[in-house]
PDB file of C-alpha atoms in Angstrom:
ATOM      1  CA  UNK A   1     101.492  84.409  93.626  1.00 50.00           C
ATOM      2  CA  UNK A   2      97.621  84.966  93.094  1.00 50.00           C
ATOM      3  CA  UNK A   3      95.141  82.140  94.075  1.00 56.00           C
ATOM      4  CA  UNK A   4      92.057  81.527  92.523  1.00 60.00           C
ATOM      5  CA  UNK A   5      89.221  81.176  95.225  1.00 57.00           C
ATOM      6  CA  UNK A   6      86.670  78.713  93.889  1.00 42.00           C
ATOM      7  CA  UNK A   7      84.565  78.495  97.055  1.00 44.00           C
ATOM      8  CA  UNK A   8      84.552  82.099  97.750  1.00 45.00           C
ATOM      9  CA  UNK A   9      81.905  82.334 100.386  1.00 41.00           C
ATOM     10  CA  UNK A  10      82.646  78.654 102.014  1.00 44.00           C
ATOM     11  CA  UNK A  11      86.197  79.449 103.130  1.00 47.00           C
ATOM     12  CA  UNK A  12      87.406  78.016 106.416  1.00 47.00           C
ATOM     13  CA  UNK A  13      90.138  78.977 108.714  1.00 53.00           C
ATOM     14  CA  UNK A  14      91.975  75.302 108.245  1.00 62.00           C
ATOM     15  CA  UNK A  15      94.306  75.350 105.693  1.00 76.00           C
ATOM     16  CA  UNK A  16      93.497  78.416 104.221  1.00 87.00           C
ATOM     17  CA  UNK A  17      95.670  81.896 103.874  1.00 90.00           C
ATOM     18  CA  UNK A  18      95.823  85.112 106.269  1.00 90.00           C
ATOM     19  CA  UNK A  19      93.374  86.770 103.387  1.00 91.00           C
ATOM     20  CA  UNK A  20      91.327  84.004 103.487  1.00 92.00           C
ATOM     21  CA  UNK A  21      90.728  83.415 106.929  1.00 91.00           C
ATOM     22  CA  UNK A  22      90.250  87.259 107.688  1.00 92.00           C
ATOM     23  CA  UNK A  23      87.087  86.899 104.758  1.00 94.00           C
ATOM     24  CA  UNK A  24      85.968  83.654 106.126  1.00 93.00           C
ATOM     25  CA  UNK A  25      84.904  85.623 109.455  1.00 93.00           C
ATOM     26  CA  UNK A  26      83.412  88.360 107.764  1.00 93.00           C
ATOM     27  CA  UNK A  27      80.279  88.419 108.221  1.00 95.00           C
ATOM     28  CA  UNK A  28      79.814  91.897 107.264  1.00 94.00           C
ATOM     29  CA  UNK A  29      81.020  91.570 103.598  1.00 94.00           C
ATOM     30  CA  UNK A  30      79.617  88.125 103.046  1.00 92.00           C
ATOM     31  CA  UNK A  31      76.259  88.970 103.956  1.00 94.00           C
ATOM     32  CA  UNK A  32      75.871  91.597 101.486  1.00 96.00           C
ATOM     33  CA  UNK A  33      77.243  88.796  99.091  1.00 96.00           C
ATOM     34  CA  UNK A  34      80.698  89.953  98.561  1.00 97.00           C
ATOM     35  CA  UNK A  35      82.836  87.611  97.229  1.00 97.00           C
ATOM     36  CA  UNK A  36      86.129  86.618  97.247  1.00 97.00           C
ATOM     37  CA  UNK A  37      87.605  86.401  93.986  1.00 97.00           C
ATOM     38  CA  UNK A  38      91.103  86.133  94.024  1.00 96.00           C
ATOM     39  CA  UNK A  39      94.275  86.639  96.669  1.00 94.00           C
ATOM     40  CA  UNK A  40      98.049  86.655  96.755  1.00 95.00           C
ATOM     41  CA  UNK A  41     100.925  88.730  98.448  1.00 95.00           C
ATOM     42  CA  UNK A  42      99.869  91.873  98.381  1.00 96.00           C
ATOM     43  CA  UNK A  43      96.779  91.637  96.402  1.00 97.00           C
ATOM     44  CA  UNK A  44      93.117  90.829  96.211  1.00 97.00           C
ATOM     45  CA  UNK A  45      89.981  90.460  93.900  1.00 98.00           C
ATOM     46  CA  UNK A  46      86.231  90.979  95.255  1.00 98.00           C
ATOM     47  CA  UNK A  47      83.020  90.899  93.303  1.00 98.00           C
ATOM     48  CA  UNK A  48      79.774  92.523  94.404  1.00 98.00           C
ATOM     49  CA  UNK A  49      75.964  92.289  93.039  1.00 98.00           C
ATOM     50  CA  UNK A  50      74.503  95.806  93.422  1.00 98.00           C
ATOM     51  CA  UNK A  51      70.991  94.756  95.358  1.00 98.00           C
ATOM     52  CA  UNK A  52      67.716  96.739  95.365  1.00 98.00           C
ATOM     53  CA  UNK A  53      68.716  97.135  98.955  1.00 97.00           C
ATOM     54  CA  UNK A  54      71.893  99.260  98.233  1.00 98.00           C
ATOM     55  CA  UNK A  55      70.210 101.570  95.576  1.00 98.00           C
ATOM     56  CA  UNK A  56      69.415 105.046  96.965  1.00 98.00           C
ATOM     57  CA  UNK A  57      66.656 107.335  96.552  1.00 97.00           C
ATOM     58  CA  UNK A  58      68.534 108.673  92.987  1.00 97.00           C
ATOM     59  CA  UNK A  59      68.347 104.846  91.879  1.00 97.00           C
ATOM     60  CA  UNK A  60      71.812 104.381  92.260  1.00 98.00           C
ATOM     61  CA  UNK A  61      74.004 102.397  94.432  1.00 98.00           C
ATOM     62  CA  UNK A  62      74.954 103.956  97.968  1.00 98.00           C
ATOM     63  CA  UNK A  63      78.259 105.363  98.158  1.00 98.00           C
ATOM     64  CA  UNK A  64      78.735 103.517 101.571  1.00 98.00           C
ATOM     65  CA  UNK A  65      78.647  99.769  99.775  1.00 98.00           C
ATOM     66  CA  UNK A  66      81.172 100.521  97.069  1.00 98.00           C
ATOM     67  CA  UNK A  67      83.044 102.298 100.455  1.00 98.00           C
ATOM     68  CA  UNK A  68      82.650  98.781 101.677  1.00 98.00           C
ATOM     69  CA  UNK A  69      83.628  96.683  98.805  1.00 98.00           C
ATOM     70  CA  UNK A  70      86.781  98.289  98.551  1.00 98.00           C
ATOM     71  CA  UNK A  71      87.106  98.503 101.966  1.00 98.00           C
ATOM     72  CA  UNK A  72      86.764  94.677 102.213  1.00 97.00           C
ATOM     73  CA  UNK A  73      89.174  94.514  98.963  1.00 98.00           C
ATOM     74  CA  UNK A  74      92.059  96.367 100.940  1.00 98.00           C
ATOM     75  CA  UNK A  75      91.300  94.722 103.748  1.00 97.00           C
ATOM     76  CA  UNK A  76      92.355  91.271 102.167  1.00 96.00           C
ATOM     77  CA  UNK A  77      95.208  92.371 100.264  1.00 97.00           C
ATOM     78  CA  UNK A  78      96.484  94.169 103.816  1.00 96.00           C
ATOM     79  CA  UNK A  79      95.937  91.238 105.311  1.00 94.00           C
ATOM     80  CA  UNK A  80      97.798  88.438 103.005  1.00 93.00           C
ATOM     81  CA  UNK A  81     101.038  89.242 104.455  1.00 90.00           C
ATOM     82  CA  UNK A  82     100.172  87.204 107.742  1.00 86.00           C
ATOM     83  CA  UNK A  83     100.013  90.155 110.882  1.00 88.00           C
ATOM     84  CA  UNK A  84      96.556  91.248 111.802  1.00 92.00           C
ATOM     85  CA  UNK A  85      96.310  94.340 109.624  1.00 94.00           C
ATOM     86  CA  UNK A  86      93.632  97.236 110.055  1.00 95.00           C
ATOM     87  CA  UNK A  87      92.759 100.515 108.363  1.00 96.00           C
ATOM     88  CA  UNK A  88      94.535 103.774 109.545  1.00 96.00           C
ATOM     89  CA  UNK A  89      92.588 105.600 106.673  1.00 98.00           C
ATOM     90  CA  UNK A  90      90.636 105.801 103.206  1.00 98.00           C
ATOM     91  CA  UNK A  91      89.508 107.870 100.807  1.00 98.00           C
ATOM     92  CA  UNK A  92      87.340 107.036  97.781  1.00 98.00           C
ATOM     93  CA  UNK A  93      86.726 108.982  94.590  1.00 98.00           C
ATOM     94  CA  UNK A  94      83.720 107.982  93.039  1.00 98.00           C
ATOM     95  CA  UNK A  95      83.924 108.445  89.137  1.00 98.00           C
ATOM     96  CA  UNK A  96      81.174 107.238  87.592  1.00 98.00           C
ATOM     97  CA  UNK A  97      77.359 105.845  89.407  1.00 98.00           C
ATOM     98  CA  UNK A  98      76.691 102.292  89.771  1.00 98.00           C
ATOM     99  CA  UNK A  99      72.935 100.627  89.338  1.00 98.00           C
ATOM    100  CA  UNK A 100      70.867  97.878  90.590  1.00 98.00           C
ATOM    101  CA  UNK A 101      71.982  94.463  88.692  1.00 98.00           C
ATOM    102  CA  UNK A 102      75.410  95.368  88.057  1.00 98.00           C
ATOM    103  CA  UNK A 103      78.078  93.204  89.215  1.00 98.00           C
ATOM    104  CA  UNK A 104      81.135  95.158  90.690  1.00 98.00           C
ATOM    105  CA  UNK A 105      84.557  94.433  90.728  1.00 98.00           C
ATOM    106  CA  UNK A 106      87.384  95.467  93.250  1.00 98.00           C
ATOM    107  CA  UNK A 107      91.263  95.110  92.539  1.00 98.00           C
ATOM    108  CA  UNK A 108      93.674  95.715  95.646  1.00 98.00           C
ATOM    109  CA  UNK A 109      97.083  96.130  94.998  1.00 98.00           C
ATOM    110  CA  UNK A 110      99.772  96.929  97.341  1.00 98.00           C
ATOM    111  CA  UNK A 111     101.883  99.972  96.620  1.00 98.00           C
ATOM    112  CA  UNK A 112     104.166  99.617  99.018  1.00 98.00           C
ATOM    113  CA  UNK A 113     104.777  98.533 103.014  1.00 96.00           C
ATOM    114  CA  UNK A 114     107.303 100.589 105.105  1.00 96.00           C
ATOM    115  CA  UNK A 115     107.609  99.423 109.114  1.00 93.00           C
ATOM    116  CA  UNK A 116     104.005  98.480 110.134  1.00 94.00           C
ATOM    117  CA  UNK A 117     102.431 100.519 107.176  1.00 96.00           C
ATOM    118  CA  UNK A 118     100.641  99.869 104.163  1.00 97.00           C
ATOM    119  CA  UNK A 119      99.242 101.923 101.281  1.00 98.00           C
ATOM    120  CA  UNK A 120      97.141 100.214  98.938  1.00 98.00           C
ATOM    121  CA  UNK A 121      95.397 101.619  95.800  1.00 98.00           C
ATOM    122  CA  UNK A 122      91.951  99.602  94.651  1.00 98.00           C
ATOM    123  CA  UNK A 123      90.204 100.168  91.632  1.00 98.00           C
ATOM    124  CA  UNK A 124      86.300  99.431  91.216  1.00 98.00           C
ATOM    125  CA  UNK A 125      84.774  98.462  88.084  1.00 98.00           C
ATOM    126  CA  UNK A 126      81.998  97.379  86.371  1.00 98.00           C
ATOM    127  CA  UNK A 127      82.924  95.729  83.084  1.00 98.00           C
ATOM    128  CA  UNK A 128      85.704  97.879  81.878  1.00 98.00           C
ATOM    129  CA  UNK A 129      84.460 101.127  83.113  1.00 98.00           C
ATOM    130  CA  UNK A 130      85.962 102.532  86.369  1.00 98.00           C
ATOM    131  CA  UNK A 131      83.369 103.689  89.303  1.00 98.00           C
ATOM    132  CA  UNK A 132      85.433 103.825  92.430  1.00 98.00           C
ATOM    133  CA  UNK A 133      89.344 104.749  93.075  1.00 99.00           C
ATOM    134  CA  UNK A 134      90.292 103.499  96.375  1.00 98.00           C
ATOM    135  CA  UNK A 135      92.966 104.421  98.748  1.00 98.00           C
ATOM    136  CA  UNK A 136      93.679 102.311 102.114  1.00 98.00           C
ATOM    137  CA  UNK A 137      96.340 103.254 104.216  1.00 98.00           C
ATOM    138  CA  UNK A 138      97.365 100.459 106.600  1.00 97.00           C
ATOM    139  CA  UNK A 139      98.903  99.338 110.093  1.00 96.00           C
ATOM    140  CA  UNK A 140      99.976  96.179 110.898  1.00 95.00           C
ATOM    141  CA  UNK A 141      99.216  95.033 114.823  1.00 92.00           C
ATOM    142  CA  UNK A 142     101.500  94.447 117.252  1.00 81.00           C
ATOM    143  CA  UNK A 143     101.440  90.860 119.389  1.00 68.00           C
ATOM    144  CA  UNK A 144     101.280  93.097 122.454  1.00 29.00           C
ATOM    145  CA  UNK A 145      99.437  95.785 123.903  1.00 28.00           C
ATOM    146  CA  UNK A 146     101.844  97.896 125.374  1.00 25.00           C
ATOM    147  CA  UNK A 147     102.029 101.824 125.551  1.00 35.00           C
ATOM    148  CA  UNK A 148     104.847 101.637 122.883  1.00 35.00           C
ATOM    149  CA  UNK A 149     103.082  99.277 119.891  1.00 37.00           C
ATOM    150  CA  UNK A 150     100.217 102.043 120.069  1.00 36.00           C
TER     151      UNK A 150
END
């Protein structure tokens, strides 16, 4: 099931889903405007405003903020499932540059979940046109901190 967010960046904790909770505190993401889009099992939808501040001295967007936003994308769909989920790794190819004004989109999907792992694939975009392929691997957190849930 996917859930349209209407409020994306006035989320609270009450009420609200793993994905959406996890966003709500992050401060990080929100306060470069990120928003949250969309969210269901599995999967999640993030929108970003490139800002003069993320451009880089070849006019284009920083690598590191489309790292984020997809970052932040995989974050939520890793996180829908309910255990506190974190990255064990990334990678990003970046395809094509991105430029002040444009608004970026992120897709999460889940590929698949074995044990306390994750791997999910996101795909950036502006408009139709791909900039960013995303892959998160992830591992869900144990309740405890014992030697053996490391």
């Amino acid at each position: 099931m996917v859930k349209k967010v209407t409020q994306a960046t006035g989320v609270t904790s009450a009420g609200a889903t793993p994905a959406e909770a996890m966003f709500a505190a992050d401060e990080a993401s929100r306060a470069l405007g990120i928003e949250l889009v969309e969210q269901g099992e599995g999967a999640a939808v993030l929108r970003m405003t490139v800002t003069p501040a993320m451009v880089n001295g070849h006019g284009i967007a920083h690598g590191g903020y489309l790292f984020l936003l997809a970052d932040s994308a995989f974050a939520c769909a890793c996180n829908s499932h309910g255990p506190v989920t974190v990255a064990a790794g990334a990678d990003i190819d970046f395809v094509a540059p991105a430029y002040e004004g444009d608004v970026l989109v992120a897709t999460a999907r889940e590929r698949t979940r074995f044990g306390r792992s994750g791997i999910y694939d996101v795909s950036v975009l502006r408009g139709d046109e791909v900039v960013a392929e995303f892959r998160g691997r992830s591992r869900s957190i144990r309740g405890t901190t014992t030697k053996e849930s490391r």
